[in-house]
GROMACS .gro file of C-alpha atoms in nm:
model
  386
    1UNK     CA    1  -1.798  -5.884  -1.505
    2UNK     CA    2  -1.760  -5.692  -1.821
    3UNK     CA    3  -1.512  -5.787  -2.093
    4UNK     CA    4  -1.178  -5.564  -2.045
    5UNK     CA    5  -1.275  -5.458  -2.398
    6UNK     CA    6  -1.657  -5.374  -2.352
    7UNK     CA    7  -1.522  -5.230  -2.026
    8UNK     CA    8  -1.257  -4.972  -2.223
    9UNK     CA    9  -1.567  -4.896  -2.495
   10UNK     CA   10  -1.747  -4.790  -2.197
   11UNK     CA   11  -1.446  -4.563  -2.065
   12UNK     CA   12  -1.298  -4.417  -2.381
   13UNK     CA   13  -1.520  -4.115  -2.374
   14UNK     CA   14  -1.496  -4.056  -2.002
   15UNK     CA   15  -1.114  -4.080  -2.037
   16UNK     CA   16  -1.140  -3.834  -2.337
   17UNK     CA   17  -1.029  -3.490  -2.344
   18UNK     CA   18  -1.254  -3.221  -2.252
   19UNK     CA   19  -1.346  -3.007  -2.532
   20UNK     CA   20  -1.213  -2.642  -2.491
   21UNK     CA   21  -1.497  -2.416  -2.395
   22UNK     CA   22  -1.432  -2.048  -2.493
   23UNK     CA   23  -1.725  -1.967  -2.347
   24UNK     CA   24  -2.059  -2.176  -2.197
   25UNK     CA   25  -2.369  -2.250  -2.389
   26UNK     CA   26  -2.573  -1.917  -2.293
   27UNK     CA   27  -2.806  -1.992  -2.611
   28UNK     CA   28  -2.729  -1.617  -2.772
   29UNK     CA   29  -2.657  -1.830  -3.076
   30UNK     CA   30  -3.038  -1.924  -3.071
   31UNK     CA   31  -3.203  -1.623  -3.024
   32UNK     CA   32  -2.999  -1.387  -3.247
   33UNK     CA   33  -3.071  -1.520  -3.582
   34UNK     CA   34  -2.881  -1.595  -3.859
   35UNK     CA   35  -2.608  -1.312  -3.811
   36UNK     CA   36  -2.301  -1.333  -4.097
   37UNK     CA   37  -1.982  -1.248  -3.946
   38UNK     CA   38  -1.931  -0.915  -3.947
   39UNK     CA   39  -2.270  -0.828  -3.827
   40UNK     CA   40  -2.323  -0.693  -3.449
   41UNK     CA   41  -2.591  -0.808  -3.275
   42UNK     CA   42  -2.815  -0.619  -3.056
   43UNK     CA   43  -2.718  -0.458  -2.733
   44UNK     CA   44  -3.022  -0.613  -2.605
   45UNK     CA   45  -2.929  -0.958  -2.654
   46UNK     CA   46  -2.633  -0.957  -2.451
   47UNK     CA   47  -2.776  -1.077  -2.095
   48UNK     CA   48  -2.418  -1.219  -1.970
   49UNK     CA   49  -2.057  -1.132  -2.034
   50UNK     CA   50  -1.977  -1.425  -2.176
   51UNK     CA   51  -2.237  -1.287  -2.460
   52UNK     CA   52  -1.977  -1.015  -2.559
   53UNK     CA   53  -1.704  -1.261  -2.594
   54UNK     CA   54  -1.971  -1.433  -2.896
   55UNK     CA   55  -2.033  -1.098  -3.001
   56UNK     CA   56  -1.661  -0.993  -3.059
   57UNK     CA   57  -1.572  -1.300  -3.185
   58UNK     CA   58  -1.823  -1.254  -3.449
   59UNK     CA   59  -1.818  -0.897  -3.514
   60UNK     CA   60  -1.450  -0.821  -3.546
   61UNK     CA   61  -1.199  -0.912  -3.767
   62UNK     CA   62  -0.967  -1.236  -3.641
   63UNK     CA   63  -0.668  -1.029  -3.621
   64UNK     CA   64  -0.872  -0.788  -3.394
   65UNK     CA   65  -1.023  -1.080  -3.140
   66UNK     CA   66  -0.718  -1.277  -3.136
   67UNK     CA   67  -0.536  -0.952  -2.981
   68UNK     CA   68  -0.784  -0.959  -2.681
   69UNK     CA   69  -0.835  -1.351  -2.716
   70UNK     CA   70  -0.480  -1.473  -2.752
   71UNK     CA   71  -0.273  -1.648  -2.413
   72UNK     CA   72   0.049  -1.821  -2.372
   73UNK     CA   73   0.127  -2.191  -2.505
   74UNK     CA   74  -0.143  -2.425  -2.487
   75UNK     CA   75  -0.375  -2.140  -2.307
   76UNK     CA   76  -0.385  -2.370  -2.016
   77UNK     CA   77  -0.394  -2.087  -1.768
   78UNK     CA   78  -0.603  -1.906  -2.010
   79UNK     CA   79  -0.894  -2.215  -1.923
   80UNK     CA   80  -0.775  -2.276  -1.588
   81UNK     CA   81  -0.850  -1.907  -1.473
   82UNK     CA   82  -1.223  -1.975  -1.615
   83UNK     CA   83  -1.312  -2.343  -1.501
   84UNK     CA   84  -1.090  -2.262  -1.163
   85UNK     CA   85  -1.446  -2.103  -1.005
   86UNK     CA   86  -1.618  -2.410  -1.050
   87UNK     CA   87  -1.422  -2.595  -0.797
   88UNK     CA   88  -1.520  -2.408  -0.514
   89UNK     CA   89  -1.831  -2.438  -0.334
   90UNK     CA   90  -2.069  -2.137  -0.184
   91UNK     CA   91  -2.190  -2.247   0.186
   92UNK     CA   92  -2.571  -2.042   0.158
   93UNK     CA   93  -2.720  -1.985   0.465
   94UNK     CA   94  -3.078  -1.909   0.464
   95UNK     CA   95  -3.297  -1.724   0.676
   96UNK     CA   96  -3.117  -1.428   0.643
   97UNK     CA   97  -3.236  -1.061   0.613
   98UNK     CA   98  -3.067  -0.922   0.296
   99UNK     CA   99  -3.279  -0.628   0.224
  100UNK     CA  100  -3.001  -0.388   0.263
  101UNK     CA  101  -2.702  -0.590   0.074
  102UNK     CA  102  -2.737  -0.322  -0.239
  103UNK     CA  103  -2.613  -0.068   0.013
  104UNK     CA  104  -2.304  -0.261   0.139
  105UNK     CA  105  -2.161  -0.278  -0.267
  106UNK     CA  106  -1.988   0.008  -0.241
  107UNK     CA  107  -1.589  -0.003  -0.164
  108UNK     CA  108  -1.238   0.209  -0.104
  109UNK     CA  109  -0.939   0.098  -0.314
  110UNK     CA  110  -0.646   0.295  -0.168
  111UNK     CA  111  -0.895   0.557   0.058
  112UNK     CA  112  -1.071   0.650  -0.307
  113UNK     CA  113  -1.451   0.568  -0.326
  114UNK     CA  114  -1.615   0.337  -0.598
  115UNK     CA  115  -1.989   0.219  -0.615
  116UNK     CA  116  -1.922  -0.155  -0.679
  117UNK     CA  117  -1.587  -0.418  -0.583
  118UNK     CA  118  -1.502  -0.478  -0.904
  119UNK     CA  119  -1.308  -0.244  -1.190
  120UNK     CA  120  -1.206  -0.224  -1.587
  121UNK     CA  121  -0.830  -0.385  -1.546
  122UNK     CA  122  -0.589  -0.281  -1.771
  123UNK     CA  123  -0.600  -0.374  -2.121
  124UNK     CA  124  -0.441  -0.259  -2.423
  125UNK     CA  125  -0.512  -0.118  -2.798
  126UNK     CA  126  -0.887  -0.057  -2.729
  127UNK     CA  127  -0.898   0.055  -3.063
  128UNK     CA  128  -0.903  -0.272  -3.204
  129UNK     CA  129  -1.262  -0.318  -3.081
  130UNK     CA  130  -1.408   0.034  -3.155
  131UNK     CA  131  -1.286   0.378  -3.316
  132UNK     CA  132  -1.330   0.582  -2.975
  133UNK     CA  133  -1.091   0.319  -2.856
  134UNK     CA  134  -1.070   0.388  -2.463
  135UNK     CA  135  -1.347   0.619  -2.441
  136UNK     CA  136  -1.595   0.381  -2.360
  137UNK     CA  137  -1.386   0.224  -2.080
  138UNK     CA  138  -1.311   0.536  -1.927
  139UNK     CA  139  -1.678   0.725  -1.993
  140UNK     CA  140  -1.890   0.412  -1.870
  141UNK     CA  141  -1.680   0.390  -1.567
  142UNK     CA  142  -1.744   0.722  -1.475
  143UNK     CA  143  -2.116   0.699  -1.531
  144UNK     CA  144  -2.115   0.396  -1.319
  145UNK     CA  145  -1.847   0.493  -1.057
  146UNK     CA  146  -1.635   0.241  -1.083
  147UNK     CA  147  -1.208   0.216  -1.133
  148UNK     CA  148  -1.061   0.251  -1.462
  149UNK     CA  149  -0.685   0.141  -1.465
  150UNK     CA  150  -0.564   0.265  -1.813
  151UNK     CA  151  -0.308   0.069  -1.986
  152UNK     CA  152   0.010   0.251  -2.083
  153UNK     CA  153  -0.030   0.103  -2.421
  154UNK     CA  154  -0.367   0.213  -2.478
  155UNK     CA  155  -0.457   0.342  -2.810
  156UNK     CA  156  -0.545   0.729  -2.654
  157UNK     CA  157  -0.273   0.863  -2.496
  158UNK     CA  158  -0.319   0.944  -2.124
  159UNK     CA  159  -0.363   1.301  -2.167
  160UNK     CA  160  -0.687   1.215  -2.428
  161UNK     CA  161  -0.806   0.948  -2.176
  162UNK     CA  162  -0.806   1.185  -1.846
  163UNK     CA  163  -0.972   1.428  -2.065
  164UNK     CA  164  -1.266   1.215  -2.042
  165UNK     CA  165  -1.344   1.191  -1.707
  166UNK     CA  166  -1.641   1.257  -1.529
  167UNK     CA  167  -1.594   1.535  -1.237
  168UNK     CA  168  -1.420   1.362  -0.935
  169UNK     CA  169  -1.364   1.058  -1.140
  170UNK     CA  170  -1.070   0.849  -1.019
  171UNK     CA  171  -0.848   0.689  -1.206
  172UNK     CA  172  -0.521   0.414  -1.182
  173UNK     CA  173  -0.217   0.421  -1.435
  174UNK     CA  174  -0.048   0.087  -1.524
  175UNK     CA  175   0.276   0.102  -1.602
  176UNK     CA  176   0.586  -0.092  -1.734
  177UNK     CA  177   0.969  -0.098  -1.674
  178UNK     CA  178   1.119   0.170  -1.949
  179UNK     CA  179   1.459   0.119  -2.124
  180UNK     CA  180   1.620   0.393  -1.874
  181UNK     CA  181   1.479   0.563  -1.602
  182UNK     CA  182   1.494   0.848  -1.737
  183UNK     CA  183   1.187   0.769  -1.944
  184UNK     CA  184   1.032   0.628  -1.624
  185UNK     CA  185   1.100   0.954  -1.500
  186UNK     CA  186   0.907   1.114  -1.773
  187UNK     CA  187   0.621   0.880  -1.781
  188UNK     CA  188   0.589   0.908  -1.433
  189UNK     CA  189   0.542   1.287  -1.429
  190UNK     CA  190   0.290   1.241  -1.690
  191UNK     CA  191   0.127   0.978  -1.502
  192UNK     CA  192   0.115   1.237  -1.184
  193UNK     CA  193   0.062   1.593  -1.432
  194UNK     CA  194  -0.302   1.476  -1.557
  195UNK     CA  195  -0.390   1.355  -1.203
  196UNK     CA  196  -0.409   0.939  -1.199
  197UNK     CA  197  -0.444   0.861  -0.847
  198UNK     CA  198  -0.196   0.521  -0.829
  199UNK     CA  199   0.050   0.365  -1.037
  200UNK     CA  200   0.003  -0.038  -1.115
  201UNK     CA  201   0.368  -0.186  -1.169
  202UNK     CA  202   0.321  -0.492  -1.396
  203UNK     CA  203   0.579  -0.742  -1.238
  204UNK     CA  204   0.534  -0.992  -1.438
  205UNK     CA  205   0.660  -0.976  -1.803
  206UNK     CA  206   1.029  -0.964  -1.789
  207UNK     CA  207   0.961  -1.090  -2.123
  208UNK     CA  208   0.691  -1.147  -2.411
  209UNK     CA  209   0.468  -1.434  -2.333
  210UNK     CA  210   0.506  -1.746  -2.594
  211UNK     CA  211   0.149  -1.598  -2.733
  212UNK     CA  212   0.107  -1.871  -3.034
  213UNK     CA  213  -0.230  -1.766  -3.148
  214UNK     CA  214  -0.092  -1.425  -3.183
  215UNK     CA  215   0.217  -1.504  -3.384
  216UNK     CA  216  -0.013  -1.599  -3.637
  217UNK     CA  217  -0.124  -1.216  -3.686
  218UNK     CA  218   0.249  -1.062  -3.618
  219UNK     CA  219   0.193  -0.942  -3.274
  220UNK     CA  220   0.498  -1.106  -3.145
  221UNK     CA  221   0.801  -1.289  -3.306
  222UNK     CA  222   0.960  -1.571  -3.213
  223UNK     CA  223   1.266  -1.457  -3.090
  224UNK     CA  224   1.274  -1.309  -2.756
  225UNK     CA  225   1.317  -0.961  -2.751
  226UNK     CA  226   1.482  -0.900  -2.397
  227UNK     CA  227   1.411  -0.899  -2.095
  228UNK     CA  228   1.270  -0.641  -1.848
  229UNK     CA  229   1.449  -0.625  -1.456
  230UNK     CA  230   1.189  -0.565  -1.270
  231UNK     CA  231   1.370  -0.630  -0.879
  232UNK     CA  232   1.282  -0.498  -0.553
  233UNK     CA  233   1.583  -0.279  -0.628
  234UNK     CA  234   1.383  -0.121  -0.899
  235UNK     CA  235   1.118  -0.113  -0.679
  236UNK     CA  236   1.279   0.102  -0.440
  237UNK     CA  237   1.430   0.317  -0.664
  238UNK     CA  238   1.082   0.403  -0.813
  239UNK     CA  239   0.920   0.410  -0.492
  240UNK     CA  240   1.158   0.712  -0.427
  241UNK     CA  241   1.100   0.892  -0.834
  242UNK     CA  242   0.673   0.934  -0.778
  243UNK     CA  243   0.463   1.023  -0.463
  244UNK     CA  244   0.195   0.790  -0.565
  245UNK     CA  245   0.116   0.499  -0.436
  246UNK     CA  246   0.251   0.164  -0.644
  247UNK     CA  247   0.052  -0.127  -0.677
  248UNK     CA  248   0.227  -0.436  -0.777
  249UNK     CA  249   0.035  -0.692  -1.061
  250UNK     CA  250   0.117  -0.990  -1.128
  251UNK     CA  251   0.157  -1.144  -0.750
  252UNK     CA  252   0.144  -1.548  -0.809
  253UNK     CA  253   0.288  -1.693  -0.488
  254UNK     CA  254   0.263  -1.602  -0.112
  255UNK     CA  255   0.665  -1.529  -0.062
  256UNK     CA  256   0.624  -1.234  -0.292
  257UNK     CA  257   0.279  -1.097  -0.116
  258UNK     CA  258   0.454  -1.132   0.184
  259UNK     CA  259   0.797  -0.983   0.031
  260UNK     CA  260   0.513  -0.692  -0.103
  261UNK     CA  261   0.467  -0.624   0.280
  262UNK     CA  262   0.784  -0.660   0.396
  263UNK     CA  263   0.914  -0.354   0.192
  264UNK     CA  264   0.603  -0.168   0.202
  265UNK     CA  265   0.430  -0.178  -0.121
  266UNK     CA  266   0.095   0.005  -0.091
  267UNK     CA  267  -0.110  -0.281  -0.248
  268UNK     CA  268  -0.093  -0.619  -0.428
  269UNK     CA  269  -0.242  -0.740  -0.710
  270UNK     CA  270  -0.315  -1.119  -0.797
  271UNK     CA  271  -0.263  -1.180  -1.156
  272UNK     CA  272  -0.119  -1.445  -1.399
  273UNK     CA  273  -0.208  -1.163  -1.696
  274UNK     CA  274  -0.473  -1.365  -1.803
  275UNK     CA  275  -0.308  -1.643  -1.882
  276UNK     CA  276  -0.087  -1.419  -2.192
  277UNK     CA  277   0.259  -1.499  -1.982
  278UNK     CA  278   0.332  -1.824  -1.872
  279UNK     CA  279   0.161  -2.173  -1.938
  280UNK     CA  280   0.007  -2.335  -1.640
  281UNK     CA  281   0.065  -2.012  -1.396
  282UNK     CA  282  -0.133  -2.034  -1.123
  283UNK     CA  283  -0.487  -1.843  -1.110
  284UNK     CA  284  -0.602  -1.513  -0.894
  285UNK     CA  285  -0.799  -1.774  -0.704
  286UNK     CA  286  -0.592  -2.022  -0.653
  287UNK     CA  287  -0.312  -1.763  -0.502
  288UNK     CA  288  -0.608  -1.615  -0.312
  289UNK     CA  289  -0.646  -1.894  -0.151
  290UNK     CA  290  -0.275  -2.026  -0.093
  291UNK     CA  291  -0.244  -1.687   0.103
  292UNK     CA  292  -0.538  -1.805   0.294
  293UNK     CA  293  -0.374  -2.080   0.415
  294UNK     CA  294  -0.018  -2.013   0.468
  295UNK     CA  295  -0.011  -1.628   0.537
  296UNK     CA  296  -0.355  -1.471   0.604
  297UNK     CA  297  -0.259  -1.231   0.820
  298UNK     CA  298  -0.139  -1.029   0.455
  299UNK     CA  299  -0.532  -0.922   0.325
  300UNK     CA  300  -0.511  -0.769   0.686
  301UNK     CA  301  -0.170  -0.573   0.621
  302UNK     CA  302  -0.221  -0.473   0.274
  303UNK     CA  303  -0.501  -0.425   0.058
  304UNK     CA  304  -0.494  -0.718  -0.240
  305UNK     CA  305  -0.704  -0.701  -0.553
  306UNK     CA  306  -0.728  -1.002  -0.816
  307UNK     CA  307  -0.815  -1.072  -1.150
  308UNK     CA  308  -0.864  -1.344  -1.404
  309UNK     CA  309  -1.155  -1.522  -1.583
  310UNK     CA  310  -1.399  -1.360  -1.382
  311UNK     CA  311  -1.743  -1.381  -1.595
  312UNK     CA  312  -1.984  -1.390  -1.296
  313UNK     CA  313  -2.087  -1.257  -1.001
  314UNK     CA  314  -2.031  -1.581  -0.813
  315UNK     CA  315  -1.665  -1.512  -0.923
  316UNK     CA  316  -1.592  -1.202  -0.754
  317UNK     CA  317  -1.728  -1.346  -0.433
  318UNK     CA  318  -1.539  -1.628  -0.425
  319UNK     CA  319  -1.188  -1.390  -0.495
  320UNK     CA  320  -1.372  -1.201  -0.199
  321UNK     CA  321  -1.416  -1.467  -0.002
  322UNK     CA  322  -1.063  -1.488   0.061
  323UNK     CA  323  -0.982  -1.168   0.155
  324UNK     CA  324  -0.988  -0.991  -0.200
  325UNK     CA  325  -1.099  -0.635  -0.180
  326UNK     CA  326  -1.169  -0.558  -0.567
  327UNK     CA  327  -1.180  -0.756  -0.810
  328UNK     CA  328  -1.049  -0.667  -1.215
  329UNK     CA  329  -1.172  -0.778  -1.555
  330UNK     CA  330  -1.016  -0.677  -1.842
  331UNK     CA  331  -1.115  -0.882  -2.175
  332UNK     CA  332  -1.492  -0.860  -2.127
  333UNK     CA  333  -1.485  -0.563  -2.074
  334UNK     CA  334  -1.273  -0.486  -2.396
  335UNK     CA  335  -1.545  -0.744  -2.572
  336UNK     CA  336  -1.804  -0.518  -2.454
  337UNK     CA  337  -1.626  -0.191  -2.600
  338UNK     CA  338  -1.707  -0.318  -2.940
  339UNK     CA  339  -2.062  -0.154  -2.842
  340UNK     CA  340  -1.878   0.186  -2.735
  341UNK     CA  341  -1.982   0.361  -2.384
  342UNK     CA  342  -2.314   0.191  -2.396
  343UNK     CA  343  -2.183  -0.158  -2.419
  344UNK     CA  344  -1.924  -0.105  -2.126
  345UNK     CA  345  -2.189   0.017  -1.925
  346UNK     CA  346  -2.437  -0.241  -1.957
  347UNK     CA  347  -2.140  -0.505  -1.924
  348UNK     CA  348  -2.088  -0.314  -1.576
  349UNK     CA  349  -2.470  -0.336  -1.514
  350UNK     CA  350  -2.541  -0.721  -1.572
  351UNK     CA  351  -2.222  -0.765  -1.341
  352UNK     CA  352  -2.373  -0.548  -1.082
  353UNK     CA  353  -2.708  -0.702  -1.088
  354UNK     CA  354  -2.539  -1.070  -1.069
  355UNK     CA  355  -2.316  -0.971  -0.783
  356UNK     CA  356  -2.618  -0.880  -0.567
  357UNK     CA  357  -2.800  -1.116  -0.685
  358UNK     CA  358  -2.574  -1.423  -0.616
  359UNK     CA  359  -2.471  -1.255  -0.278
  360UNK     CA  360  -2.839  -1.274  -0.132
  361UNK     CA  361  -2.910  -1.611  -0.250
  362UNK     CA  362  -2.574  -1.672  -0.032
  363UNK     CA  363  -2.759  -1.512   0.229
  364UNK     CA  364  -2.558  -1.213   0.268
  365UNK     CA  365  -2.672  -0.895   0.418
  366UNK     CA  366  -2.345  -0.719   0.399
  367UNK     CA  367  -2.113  -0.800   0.095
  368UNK     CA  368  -1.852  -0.694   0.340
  369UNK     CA  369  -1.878  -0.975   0.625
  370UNK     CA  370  -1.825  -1.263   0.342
  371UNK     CA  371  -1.512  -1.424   0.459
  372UNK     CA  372  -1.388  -1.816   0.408
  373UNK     CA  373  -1.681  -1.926   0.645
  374UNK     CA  374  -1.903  -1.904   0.303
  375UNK     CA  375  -1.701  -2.120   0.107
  376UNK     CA  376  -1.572  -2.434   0.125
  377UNK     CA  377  -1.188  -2.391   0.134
  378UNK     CA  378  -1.096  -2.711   0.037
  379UNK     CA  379  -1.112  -2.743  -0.368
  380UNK     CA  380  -1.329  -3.023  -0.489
  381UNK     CA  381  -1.243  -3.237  -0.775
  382UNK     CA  382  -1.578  -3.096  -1.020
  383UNK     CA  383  -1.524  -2.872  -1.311
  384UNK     CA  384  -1.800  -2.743  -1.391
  385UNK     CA  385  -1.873  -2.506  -1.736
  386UNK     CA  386  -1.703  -2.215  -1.712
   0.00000   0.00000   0.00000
């Protein structure tokens, strides 16, 4: 038997912490060269998202990245949302004919038609990674047909944003609480006037999240500033002010899906805001899957789209999996934009080739059979590299 002390040698760096990936070993840093900060690399060489997340971080000023980078306390959640996907495991089944899954991509989010299950989330001040700001988010999703949910603090207003839009291009409006509802009034008017198809109540900042990377650059003090009462009173009351659907973001526990059903919400949205709000709040997939368990009968009563450190294909399956019928990124996406239009849309192309290809080598032939019988619905104890 080993010496307690040789033994402890031995288990010091098992018993270490983790380092804190920000993103996985993709070797971009390899093949670009010897870029100085401040330099972009090629388009080309991005072959992942987690490539664009490099890319920002070494292309755009700190206060810029942090914006889009920054999450609440320790960022926890922030690494929890990415790593989370590694704990689940696919069940492939082979001998399958999957010829036709590139046909079976295509999806309805509230009765509207996209090409692909997953869509640019909301995210704000797009200007920070590129002078067009939100055109490329909104232009690239057009050329690609998928949702655009502009933020409603996006650097282009929403009359400049819906003036982009491809013919018969649909998009969502995000929204936030106002003061008085008399400006809720007016933003929802303006929401309905340019013709945004749904409105996505955020539910779940009644105040600033304790952002600590970003109090470094000013983008928050450290006083609170107030709170936001965001109630199924409110709820009501709004539901009564717009005749567009509300979606509700920011779901993190089955009593308030099923609440979200109970008074008739017209879809839910799984979201800890990427980690920005509140340290160790649960993950999209880990409420995905709590719903499984104790309530599944909801992704049959209402529709219920997630997001949160999704980077991969294999991601949006797994959210899918469950029940999930779309599936939102919003930071790589806004790493992307750095590129303009032509960035976002290869972002949305490498996703779209990874989703198909990680659904046949499940052995899918319809993206829209996957249910829990693919995955193992019992989390194991590996975390793998996000």
């Amino acid at each position: 038997m080993l010496p307690l002390v040789i033994l402890a040698t031995f288990l010091k760096p098992a018993l270490a912490a983790r380092a804190f990936l920000n993103e996985p070993d993709t070797g971009i840093d390899r093949t670009v060269g010897d870029i100085g900060v401040g330099i972009l690399p090629d388009l080309t060489d991005m072959v992942s998202l987690p490539d664009f997340d490099f890319a920002a971080r070494n292309y755009l000023p700190a206060l810029n990245y942090t914006y889009y980078r920054q999450a609440a306390g320790g960022e926890g959640s922030y690494r929890n949302n990415l790593e989370i996907f590694g704990n689940y495991r696919f069940l492939p089944r082979q001998m399958q004919d999957v010829t036709a899954l590139n046909s079976t991509l295509p999806t309805t989010i509230l009765g509207y038609n996209f090409s692909l299950p997953f869509f640019i989330a909301p995210a704000s001040r797009a200007a920070y990674g590129h002078p067009k700001a939100e055109a490329g988010l909104v232009e690239a999703a057009g050329r690609e047909g998928i949702l655009y949910a502009r933020s409603q603090f996006a650097t282009l207003s929403i009359n400049e944003v819906h003036a982009l839009k491809a013919p018969g291009q649909v998009l969502f409006q995000q929204f936030y609480r106002a003061p008085t509802l008399e400006e809720d009034q007016a933003n929802l008017d303006s929401i309905a006037a340019v013709g945004a198809k749904a409105v996505i109540l955020t539910v779940d900042t009644n105040s600033y999240g304790s952002r600590q990377r970003g109090l470094r650059y000013g983008f928050d003090r450290t006083e609170n500033r107030g709170y936001r009462n965001v109630t199924w009173e409110y709820y009501h009351t709004l539901r009564n002010m717009t005749s567009l659907p509300i979606v509700l973001k920011g779901i993190q526990n089955v009593r308030d899906a099923q609440a979200a059903v109970d008074n008739g919400v017209a879809a839910i949205y799984l979201s800890n805001h990427g980690g920005r709000q509140l340290e160790t709040s649960p993950s999209a997939l880990e409420v995905a899957h709590d719903i499984y368990v104790n309530a599944p009968d909801i992704y049959k009563q209402i529709e219920v789209y997630a997001d949160g450190g999704v980077r991969y294909g294999s991601d949006i399956l797994k959210l899918m999996a469950f029940g999930v019928r779309a599936v939102g990124l919003a930071r790589p996406f806004m790493y992307a934009n750095i590129y303009g239009v032509e960035g976002v849309q290869r972002a949305i192309q490498l996703l779209r080739n990874e989703l198909s290809r990680d659904a046949s080598n499940l052995g899918l032939a319809d993206i829209k059979a996957l249910n829990t019988s693919w995955i193992q619905t019992t989390r194991s104890s590996w975390v793998g590299f996000i």
